[in-house]
């Protein structure tokens, strides 16, 4: 399966920032997915309920791969929770809510890549939304509230001849997300875990 000279571009859209209909918002509690061992492949995906009552745009959304920012409110006991990463900000009495990004929000922001659709490789009959967060977590976070600001479309869903080809394409999707999001006008001003601040308005993610 080798590294064919894959012609896919690694940066999508103009540097000036997201364009309509983006950003699209989605929010929900992380649920169990299909249990297919995505984690063993190195690509765990946090599944969110697909519910048009909560996420009106989703019924009409094109199936495929998208990228953007995810925020997570992790419980205090989680190794990556905001209250653990920065307990050094002692100004106020908001115990356990200091984050590396200065706000008093329990939400922390991470880059993400996601799939919305039927996973043609597995021929699902129900539409799923699954988010691969581009961060290495110390523990799972089922039930945590996740918010998404989806900033762009990457590609249509595809069927593949084998799992290796699917995984290779997902790795490129991750690369595309990282590089496209790294630009200033695409990066939240609110701060990102382990990253620089940009000029994009990500206030909804941490409110
Ligand atoms: P499931 O079939 O239940 O979705 P997965 O193998 O896709 O199982 O694993 C998903 C779970 O892994 C998520 O719900 C989350 O709790 C955990 N997880 C750990 N690291 C990540 C990550 N970087 N991105 C997404 N989920 C992660
Ligand atoms: N499944 C598909 O059948 N076709 C795809 O093109 C596809 N693209 C994906 C892209 C990303 C970024 C992610 C996170 C998942 C994608 N999936 C796709 C879903 C994949 O089959 C699912 O996560 C499996 O659980 C991986 O083993
Ligand atoms: Mg999953």
JSON list of C-alpha atoms in Angstrom, two decimals, residues 3 5 16 21 34 38 43 49 52 56 78 84 89 93 112 114 126 148 156 167 173 181-182 184 189-191 198 202:
[
{"chain": "A", "resi": 3, "resn": "UNK", "atom": "CA", "xyz": [3.17, 5.99, 0.39]},
{"chain": "A", "resi": 5, "resn": "UNK", "atom": "CA", "xyz": [2.66, 10.22, -4.00]},
{"chain": "A", "resi": 16, "resn": "UNK", "atom": "CA", "xyz": [-8.54, 34.96, 5.40]},
{"chain": "A", "resi": 21, "resn": "UNK", "atom": "CA", "xyz": [-22.04, 28.24, 5.67]},
{"chain": "A", "resi": 34, "resn": "UNK", "atom": "CA", "xyz": [-19.86, 1.07, 16.92]},
{"chain": "A", "resi": 38, "resn": "UNK", "atom": "CA", "xyz": [-10.97, 2.67, 16.10]},
{"chain": "A", "resi": 43, "resn": "UNK", "atom": "CA", "xyz": [-7.91, 6.86, 15.53]},
{"chain": "A", "resi": 49, "resn": "UNK", "atom": "CA", "xyz": [-25.86, 11.86, 18.77]},
{"chain": "A", "resi": 52, "resn": "UNK", "atom": "CA", "xyz": [-31.93, 17.16, 13.90]},
{"chain": "A", "resi": 56, "resn": "UNK", "atom": "CA", "xyz": [-30.94, 21.61, 12.68]},
{"chain": "A", "resi": 78, "resn": "UNK", "atom": "CA", "xyz": [-9.87, 13.35, 34.25]},
{"chain": "A", "resi": 84, "resn": "UNK", "atom": "CA", "xyz": [-5.49, 19.81, 36.74]},
{"chain": "A", "resi": 89, "resn": "UNK", "atom": "CA", "xyz": [-4.01, 30.70, 38.83]},
{"chain": "A", "resi": 93, "resn": "UNK", "atom": "CA", "xyz": [-12.37, 31.52, 44.11]},
{"chain": "A", "resi": 112, "resn": "UNK", "atom": "CA", "xyz": [-10.42, 18.08, 15.41]},
{"chain": "A", "resi": 114, "resn": "UNK", "atom": "CA", "xyz": [-14.63, 14.40, 11.92]},
{"chain": "A", "resi": 126, "resn": "UNK", "atom": "CA", "xyz": [-27.74, 5.06, 10.35]},
{"chain": "A", "resi": 148, "resn": "UNK", "atom": "CA", "xyz": [-17.89, 21.69, 17.83]},
{"chain": "A", "resi": 156, "resn": "UNK", "atom": "CA", "xyz": [-16.70, 13.00, 0.50]},
{"chain": "A", "resi": 167, "resn": "UNK", "atom": "CA", "xyz": [-6.54, 4.65, 7.68]},
{"chain": "A", "resi": 173, "resn": "UNK", "atom": "CA", "xyz": [-7.36, 14.24, 6.83]},
{"chain": "A", "resi": 181, "resn": "UNK", "atom": "CA", "xyz": [-6.40, 25.33, 11.30]},
{"chain": "A", "resi": 182, "resn": "UNK", "atom": "CA", "xyz": [-2.88, 26.54, 12.18]},
{"chain": "A", "resi": 184, "resn": "UNK", "atom": "CA", "xyz": [-4.13, 32.94, 12.49]},
{"chain": "A", "resi": 189, "resn": "UNK", "atom": "CA", "xyz": [-8.59, 33.98, 20.18]},
{"chain": "A", "resi": 190, "resn": "UNK", "atom": "CA", "xyz": [-9.72, 32.12, 23.34]},
{"chain": "A", "resi": 191, "resn": "UNK", "atom": "CA", "xyz": [-6.66, 29.87, 23.25]},
{"chain": "A", "resi": 198, "resn": "UNK", "atom": "CA", "xyz": [-5.32, 33.45, 16.81]},
{"chain": "A", "resi": 202, "resn": "UNK", "atom": "CA", "xyz": [-14.30, 30.85, 19.36]}
]
